[in-house]
CSV table of C-alpha atoms in Angstrom, one decimal:
chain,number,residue,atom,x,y,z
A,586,UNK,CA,0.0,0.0,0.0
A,587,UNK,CA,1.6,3.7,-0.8
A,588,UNK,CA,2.6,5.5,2.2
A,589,UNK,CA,0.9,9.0,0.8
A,590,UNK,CA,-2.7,9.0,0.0
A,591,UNK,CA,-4.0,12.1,0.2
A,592,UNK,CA,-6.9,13.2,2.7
A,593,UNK,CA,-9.5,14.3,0.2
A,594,UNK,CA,-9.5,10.6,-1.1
A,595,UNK,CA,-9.4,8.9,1.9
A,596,UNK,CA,-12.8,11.2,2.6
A,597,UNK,CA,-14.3,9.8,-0.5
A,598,UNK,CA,-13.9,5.9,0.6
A,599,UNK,CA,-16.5,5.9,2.5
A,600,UNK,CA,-19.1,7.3,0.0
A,601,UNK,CA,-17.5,4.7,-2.1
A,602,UNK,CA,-18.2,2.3,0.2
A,603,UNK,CA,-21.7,3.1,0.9
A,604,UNK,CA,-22.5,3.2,-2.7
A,605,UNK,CA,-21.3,-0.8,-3.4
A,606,UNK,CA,-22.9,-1.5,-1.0
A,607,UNK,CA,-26.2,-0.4,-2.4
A,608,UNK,CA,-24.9,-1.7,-5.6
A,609,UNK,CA,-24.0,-5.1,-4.2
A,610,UNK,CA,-27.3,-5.3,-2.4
A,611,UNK,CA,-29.2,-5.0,-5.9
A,612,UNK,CA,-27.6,-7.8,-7.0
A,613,UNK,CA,-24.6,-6.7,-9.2
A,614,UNK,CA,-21.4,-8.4,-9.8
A,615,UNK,CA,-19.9,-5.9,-11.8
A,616,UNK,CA,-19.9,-2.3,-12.1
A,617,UNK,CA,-18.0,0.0,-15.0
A,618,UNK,CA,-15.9,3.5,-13.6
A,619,UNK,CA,-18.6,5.3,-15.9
A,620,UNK,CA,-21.3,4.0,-14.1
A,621,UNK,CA,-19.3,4.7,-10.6
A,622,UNK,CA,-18.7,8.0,-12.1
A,623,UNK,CA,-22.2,8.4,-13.2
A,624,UNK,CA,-23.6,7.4,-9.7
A,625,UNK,CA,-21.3,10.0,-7.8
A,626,UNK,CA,-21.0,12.7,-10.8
A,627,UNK,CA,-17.5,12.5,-11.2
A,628,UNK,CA,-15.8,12.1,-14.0
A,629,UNK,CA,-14.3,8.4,-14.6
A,630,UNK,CA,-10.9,9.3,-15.2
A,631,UNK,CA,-11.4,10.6,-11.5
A,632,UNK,CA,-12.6,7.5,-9.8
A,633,UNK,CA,-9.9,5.1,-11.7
A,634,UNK,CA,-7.5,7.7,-10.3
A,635,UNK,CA,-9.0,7.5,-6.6
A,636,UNK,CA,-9.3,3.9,-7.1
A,637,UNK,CA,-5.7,3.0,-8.5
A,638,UNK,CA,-4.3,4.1,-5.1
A,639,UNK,CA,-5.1,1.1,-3.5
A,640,UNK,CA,-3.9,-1.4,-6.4
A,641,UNK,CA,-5.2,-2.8,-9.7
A,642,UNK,CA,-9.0,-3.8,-8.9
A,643,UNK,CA,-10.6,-3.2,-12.5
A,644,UNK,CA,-9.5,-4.7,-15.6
A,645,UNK,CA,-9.3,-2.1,-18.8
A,646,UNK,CA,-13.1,-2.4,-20.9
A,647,UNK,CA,-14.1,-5.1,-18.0
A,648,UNK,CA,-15.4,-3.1,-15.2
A,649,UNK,CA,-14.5,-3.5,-11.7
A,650,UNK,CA,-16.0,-6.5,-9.0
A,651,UNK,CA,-17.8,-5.3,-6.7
A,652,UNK,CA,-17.4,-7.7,-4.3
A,653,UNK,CA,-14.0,-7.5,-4.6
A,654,UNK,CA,-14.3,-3.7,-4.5
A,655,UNK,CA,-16.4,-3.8,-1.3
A,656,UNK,CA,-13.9,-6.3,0.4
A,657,UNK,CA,-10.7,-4.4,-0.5
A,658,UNK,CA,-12.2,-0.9,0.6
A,659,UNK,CA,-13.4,-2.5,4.1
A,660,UNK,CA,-9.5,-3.7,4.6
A,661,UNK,CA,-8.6,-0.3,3.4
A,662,UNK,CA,-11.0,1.3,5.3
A,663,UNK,CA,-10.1,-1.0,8.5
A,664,UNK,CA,-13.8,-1.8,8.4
A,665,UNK,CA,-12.5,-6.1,9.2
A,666,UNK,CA,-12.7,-5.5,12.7
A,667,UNK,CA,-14.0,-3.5,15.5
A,668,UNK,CA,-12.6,-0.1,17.1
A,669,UNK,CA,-13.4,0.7,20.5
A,670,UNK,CA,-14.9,4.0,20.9
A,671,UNK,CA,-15.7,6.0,24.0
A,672,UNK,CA,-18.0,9.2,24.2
A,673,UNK,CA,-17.0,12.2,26.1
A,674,UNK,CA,-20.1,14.1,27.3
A,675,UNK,CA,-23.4,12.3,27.6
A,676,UNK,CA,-25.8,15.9,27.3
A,677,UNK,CA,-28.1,15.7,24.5
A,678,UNK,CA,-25.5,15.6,21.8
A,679,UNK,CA,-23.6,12.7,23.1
A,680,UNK,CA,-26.9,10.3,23.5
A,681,UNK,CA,-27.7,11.5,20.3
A,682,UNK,CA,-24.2,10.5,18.7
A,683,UNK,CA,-24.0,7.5,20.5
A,684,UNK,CA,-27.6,6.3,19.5
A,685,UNK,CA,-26.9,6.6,15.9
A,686,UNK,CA,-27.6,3.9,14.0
A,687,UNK,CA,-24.8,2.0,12.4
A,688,UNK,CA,-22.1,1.7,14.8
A,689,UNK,CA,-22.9,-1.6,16.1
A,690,UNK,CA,-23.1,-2.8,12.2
A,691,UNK,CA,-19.9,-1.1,10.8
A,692,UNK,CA,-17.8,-1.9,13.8
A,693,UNK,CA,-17.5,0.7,16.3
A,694,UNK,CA,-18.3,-0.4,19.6
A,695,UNK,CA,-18.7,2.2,21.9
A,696,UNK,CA,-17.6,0.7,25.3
A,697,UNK,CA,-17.5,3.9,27.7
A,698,UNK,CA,-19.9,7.2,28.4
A,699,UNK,CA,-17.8,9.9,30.4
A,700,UNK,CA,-19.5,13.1,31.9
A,701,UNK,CA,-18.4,15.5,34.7
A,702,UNK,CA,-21.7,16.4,35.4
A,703,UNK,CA,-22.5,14.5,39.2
A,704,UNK,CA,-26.0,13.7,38.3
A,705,UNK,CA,-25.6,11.8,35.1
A,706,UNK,CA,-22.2,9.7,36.4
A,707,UNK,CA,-23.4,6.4,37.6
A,708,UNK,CA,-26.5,7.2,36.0
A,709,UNK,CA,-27.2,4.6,33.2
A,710,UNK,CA,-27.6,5.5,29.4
A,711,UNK,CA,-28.5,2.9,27.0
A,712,UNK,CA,-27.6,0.0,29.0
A,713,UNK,CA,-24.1,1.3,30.1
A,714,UNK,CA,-23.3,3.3,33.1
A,715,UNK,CA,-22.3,6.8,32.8
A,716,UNK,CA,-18.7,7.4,34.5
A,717,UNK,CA,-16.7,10.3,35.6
A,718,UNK,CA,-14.6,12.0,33.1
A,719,UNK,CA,-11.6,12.5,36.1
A,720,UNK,CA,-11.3,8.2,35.9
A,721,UNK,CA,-10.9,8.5,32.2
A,722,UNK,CA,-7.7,8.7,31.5
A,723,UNK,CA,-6.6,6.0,34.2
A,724,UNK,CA,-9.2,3.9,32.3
A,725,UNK,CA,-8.1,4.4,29.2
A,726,UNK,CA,-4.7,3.2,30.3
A,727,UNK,CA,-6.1,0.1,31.7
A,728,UNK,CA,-8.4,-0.5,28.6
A,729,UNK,CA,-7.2,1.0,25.1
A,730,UNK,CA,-9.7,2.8,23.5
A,731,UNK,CA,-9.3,3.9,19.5
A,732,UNK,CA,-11.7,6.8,19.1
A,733,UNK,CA,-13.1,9.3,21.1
A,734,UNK,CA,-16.1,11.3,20.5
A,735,UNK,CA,-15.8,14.7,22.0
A,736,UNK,CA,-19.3,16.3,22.5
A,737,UNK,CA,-18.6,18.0,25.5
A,738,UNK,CA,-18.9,22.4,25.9
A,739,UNK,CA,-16.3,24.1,24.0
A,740,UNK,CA,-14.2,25.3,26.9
A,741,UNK,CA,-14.2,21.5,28.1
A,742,UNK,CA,-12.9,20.3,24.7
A,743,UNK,CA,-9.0,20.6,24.7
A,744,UNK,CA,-8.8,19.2,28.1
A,745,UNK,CA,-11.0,16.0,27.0
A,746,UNK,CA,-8.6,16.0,24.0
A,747,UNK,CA,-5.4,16.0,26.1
A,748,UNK,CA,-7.0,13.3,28.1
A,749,UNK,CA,-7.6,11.5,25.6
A,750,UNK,CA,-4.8,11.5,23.4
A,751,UNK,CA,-2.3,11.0,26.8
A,752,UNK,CA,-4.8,8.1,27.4
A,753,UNK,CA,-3.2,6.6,23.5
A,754,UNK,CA,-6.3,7.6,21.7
A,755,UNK,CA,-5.4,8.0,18.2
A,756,UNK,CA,-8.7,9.2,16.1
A,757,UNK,CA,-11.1,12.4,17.9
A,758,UNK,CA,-14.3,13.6,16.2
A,759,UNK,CA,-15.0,17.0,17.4
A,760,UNK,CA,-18.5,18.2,17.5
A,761,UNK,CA,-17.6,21.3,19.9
A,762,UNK,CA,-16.7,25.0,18.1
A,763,UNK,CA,-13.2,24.2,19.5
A,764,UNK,CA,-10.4,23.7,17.2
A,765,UNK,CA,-8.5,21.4,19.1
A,766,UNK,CA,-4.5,21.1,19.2
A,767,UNK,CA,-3.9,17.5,19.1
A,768,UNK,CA,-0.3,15.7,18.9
A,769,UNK,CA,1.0,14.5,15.2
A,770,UNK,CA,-0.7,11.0,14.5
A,771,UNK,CA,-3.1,11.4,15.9
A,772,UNK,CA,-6.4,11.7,13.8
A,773,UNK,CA,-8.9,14.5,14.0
A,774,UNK,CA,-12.2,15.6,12.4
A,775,UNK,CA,-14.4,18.4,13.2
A,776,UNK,CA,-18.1,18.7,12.2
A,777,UNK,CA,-18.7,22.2,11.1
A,778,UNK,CA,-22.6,23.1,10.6
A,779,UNK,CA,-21.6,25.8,8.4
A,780,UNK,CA,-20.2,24.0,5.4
A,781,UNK,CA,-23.7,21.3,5.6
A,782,UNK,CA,-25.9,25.1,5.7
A,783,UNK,CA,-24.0,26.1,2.6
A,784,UNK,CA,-24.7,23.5,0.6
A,785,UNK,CA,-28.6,23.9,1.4
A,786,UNK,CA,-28.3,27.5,0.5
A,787,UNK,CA,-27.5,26.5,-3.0
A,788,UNK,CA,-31.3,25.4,-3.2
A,789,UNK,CA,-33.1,28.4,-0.9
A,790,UNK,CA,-31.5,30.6,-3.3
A,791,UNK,CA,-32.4,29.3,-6.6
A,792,UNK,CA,-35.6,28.7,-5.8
A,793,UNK,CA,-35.6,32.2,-4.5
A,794,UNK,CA,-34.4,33.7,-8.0
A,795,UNK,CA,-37.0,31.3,-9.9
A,796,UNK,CA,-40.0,32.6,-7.6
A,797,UNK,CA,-38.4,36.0,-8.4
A,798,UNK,CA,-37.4,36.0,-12.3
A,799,UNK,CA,-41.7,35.0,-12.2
A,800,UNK,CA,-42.3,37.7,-10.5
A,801,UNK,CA,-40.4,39.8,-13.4
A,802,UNK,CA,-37.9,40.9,-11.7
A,803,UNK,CA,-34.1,40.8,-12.2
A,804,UNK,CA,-32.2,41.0,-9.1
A,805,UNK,CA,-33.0,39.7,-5.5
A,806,UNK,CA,-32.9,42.3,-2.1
A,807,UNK,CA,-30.8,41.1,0.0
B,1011,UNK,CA,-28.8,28.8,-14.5
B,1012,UNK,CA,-29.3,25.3,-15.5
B,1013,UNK,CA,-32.3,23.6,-13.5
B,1014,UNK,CA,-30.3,20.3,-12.8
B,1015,UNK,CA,-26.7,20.5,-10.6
B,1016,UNK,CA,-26.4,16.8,-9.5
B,1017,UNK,CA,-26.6,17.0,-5.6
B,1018,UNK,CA,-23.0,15.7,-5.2
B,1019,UNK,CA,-21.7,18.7,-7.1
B,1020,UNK,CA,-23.8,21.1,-4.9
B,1021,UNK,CA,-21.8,19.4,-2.5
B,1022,UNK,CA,-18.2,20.1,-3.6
B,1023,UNK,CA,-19.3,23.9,-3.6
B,1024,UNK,CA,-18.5,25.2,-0.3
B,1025,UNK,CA,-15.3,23.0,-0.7
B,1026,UNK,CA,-14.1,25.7,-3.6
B,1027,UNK,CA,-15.3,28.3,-1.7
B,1028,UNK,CA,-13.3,27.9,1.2
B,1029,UNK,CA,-10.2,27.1,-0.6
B,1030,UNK,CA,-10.5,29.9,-3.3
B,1031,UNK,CA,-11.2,32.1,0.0
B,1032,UNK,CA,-7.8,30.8,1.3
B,1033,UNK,CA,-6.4,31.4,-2.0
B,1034,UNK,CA,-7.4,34.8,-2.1
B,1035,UNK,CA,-5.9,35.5,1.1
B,1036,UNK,CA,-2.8,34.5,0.0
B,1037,UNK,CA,-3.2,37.2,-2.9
B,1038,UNK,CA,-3.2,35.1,-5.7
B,1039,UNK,CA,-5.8,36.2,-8.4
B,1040,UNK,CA,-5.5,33.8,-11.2
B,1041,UNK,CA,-5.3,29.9,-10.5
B,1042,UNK,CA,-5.8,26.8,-13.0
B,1043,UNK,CA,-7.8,24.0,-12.7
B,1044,UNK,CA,-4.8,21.8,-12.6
B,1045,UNK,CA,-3.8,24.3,-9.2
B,1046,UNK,CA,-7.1,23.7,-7.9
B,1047,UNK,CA,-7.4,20.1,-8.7
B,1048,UNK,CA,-3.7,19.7,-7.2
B,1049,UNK,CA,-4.9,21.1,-3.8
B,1050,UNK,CA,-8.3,19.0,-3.9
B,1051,UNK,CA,-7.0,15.7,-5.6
B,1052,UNK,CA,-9.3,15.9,-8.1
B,1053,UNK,CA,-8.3,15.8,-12.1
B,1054,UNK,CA,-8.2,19.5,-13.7
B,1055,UNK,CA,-11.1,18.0,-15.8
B,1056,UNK,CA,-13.2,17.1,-12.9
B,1057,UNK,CA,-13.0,21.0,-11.6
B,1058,UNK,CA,-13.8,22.1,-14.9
B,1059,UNK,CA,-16.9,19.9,-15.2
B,1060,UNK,CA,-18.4,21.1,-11.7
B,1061,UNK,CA,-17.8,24.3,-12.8
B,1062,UNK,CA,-18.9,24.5,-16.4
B,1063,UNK,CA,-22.3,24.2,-14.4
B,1064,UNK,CA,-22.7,27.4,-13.7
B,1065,UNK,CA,-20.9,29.5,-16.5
B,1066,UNK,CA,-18.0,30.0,-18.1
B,1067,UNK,CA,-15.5,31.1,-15.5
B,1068,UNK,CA,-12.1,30.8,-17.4
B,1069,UNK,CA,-10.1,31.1,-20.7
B,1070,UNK,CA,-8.6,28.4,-22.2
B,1071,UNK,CA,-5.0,28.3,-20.8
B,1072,UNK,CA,-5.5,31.4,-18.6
B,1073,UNK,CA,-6.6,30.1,-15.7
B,1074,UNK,CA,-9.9,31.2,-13.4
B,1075,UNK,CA,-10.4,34.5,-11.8
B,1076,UNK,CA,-9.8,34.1,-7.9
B,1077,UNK,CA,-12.2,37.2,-7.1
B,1078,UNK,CA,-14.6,36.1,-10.2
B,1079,UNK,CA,-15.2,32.4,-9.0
B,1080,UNK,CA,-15.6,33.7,-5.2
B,1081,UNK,CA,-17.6,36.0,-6.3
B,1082,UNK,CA,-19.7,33.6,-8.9
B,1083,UNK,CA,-19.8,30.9,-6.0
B,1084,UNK,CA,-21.1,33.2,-3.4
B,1085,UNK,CA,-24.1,34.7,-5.3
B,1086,UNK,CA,-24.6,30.8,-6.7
B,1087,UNK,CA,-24.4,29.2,-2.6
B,1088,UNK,CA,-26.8,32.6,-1.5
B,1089,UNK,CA,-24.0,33.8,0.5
B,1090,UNK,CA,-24.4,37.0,-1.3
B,1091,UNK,CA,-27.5,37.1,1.8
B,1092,UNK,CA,-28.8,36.7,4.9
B,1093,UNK,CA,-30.3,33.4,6.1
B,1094,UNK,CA,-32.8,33.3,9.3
B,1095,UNK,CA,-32.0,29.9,11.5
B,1096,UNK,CA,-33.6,28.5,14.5
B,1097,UNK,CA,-32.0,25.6,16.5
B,1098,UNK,CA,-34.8,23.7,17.9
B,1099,UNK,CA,-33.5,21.5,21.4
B,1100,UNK,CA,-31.4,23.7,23.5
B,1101,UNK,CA,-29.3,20.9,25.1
B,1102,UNK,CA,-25.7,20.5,24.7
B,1103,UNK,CA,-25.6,20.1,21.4
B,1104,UNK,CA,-27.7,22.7,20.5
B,1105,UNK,CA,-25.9,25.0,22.3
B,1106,UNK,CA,-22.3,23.4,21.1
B,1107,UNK,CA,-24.0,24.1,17.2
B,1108,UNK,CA,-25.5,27.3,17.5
B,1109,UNK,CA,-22.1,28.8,19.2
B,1110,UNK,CA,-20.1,27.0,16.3
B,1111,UNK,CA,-17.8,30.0,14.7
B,1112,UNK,CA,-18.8,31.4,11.1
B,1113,UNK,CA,-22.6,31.3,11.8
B,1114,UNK,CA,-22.7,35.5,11.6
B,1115,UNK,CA,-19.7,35.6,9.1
B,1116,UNK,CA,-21.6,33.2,6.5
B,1117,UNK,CA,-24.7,34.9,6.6
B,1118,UNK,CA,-26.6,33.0,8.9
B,1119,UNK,CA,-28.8,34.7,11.8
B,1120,UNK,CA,-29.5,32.9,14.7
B,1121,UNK,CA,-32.9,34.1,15.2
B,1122,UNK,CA,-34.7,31.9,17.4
B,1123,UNK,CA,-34.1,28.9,20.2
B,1124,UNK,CA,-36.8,26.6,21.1
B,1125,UNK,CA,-37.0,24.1,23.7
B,1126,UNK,CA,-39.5,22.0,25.5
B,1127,UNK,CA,-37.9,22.0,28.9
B,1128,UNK,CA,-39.8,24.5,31.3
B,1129,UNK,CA,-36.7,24.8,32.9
B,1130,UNK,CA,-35.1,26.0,29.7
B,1131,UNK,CA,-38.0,28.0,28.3
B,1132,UNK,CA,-37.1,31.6,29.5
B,1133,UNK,CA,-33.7,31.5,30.1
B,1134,UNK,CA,-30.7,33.1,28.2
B,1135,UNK,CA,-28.5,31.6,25.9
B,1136,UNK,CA,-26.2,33.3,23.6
B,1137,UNK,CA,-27.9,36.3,24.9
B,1138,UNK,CA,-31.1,35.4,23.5
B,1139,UNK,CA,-34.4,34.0,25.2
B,1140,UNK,CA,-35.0,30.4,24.8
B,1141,UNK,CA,-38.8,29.7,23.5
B,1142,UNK,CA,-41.3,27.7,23.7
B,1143,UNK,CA,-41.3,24.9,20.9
B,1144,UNK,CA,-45.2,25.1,21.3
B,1145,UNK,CA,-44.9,28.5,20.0
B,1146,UNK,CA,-42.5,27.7,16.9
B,1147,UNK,CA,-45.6,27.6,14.2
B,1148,UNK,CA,-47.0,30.8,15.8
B,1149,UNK,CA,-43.9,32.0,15.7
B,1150,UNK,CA,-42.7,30.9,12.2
B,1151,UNK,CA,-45.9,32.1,10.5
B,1152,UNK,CA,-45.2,35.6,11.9
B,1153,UNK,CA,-41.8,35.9,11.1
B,1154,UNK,CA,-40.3,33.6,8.5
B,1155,UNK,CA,-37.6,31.4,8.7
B,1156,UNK,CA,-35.1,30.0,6.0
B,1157,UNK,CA,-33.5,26.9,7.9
B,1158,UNK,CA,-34.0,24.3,10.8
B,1159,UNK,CA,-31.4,23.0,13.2
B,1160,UNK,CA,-33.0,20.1,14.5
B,1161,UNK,CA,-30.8,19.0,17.5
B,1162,UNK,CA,-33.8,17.1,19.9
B,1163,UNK,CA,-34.0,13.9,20.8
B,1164,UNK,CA,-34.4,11.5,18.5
B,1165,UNK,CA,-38.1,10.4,19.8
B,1166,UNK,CA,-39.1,14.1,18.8
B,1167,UNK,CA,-37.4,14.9,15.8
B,1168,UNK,CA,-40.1,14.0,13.3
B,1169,UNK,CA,-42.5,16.4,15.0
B,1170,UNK,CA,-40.2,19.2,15.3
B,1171,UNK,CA,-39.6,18.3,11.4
B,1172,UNK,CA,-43.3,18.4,10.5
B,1173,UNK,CA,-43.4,21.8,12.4
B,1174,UNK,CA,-41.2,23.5,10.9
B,1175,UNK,CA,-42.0,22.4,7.2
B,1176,UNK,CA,-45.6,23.4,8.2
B,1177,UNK,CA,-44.4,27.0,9.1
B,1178,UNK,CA,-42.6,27.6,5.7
B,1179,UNK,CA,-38.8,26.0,6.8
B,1180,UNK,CA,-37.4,25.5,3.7
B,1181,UNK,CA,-34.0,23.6,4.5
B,1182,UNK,CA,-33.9,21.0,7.6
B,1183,UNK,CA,-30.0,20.2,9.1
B,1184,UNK,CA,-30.5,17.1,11.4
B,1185,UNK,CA,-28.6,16.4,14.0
B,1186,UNK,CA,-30.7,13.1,15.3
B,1187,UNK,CA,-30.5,9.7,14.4
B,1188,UNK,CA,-33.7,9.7,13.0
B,1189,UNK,CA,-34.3,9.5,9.7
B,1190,UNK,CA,-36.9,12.0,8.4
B,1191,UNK,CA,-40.0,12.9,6.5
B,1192,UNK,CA,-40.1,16.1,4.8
B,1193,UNK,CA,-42.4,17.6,1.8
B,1194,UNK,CA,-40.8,18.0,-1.5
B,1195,UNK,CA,-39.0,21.0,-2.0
B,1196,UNK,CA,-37.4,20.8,1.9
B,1197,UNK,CA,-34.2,20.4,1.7
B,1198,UNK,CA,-32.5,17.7,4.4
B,1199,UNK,CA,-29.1,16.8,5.8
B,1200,UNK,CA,-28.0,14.7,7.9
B,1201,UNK,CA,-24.6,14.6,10.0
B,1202,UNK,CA,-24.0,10.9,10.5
B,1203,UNK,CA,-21.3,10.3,12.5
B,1204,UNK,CA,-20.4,6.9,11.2
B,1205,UNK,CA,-19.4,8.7,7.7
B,1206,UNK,CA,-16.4,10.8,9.8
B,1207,UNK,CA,-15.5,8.0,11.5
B,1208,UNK,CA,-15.0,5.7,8.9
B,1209,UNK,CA,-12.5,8.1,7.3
B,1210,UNK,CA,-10.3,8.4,10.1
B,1211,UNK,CA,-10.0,4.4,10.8
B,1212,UNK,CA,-8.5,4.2,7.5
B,1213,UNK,CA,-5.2,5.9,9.1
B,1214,UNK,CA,-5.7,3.4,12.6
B,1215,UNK,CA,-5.5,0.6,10.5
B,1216,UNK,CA,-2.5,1.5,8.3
B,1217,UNK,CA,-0.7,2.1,11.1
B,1218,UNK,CA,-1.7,-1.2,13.2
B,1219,UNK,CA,-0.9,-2.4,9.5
B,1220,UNK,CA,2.7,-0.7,9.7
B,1221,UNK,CA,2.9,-1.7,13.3
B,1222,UNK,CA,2.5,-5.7,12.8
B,1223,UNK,CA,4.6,-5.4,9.6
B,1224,UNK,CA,7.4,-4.0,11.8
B,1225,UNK,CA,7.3,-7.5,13.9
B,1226,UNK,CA,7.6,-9.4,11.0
B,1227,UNK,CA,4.7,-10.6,10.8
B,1228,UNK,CA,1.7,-10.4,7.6
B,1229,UNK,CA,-1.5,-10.6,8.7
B,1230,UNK,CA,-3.5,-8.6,11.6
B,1231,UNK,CA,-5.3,-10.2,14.7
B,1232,UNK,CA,-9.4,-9.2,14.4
């Protein structure tokens, strides 16, 4: 496997994923980078590029196999075995994270729910009990954890991310506004809301200049 | 304006945005699509694709205006105005979203919170009085809104969703695990955590990967 693939591909594996999978489900065997291309709207030089990253999977005018597609991408992907996964604050956002369907099926076993709040430790949520974030890092020394979700307030979010990472965690997700520091190799992604508004906008706007250029009018107020 | 910008396209918009606003920083004003494809990994013909979309941006060989395109993709994503939000469930992660940096910036206006808990109807957040959910159509039908952040739990987040679509919400960002219903012509995302994660285990396992190929040996232990 090449040491150097770059980010913005490794973010398109997944969609990949998803989309054999929906493919394999309807009973395909074999599926052409045009159609890929077609599926996702990108072009199919694009997806043979994206693809040839990970090794020779199609063979030229023959299409790729999906099943040997799908099993190559869930190596690549690491999606062969489980990752243990602990959430870091159990408010509304955490039980909503951790309740989201999926993890269970796709690997991710989320084995601990940390708060500092006293009412909700020892409290239990969704079968587990609720411990206290001052045990985590001892615990995470005893049991090694991958990923950590970090859904705590934002000025509790670079201390839950120095926890963790001391604890050997080596992938965050940040849902907080923070943008956390976290030590080199260790893996980080942050949820904006912003970026998923923007692309909504597109649609609220053009419907806004249809309803408008009916109206006979050329520009918009602002 | 052509009627029909495959979704994943719309998608890839706020991408260019952010890195042409980067570019522009940096005081370039021309860039090619090989530059821009370079920094995304994507092929100079995949960035002239999504573009051709929406005009003729550049000349053959010349490159793309910086300040054209920004300006192009701002008046195309409706940042060129101001959106009116409300954040319906004023838990943690309402609060963690609404506070989330570039909200104001972007052209989005917090304008209402809403919440069911009497002990968080009245009080201040963000310097603004949480409300009644029971009072969101009222509300809505007085003073329209352009987007929904849905961040309840998941039992209620179809009802908050038929709420809002009822009082004129044209775009719905969900932050629950439940998969919603909404009318045609309401726009929906959803922030699925499993997506984010998947990306990021694809750097655990190279490195478990590296790690066992250090020891000599080939395969890896579930």
């Amino acid at each position: 496997m090449p040491l150097e693939i770059p980010e913005v591909v490794i973010d398109r594996l997944p969609v990949y994923f998803r989309l054999l999978s929906r493919i394999a489900d309807e009973g395909r065997t074999v599926i052409s980078s045009q159609e890929l291309g077609d599926e996702l709207d990108v072009t199919p030089a694009q997806i043979r590029k994206d693809l040839s990253y990970f090794g020779r999977f199609g063979k030229q005018g023959r299409g790729y196999s999906v099943q040997r597609l799908l099993e190559e991408l869930r190596l690549i992907l690491g999606l062969d075995r489980r990752w243990a996964v602990v959430v870091v604050g159990i408010g509304r956002l955490g039980r909503a994270v951790a309740s989201y369907p999926g993890f269970q099926s796709q690997g991710f076993d989320i084995i601990g729910r940390y708060d500092a709040d006293p009412k909700l430790i020892g409290s239990e949520v969704d079968g587990t009990l609720v411990r206290d974030v001052a045990e985590l890092e001892e615990d995470l020394k005893r049991s090694p954890v991958d990923i950590g979700i970090v859904t705590v307030t934002a000025p509790h979010a670079q201390e839950v991310a120095d926890v963790l990472t001391r604890g050997g965690v080596r992938a965050i997700l940040n849902y907080t506004p923070t943008r956390m520091q976290v030590p080199e190799g260790v893996e980080l992604k942050h949820i904006n809301p912003v970026i998923f508004l923007q692309s909504m906008t597109y649609h609220l706007k053009r419907r806004a200049t249809e309803r408008e250029d009916l109206r006979g009018r050329t520009s918009i107020a602002p």
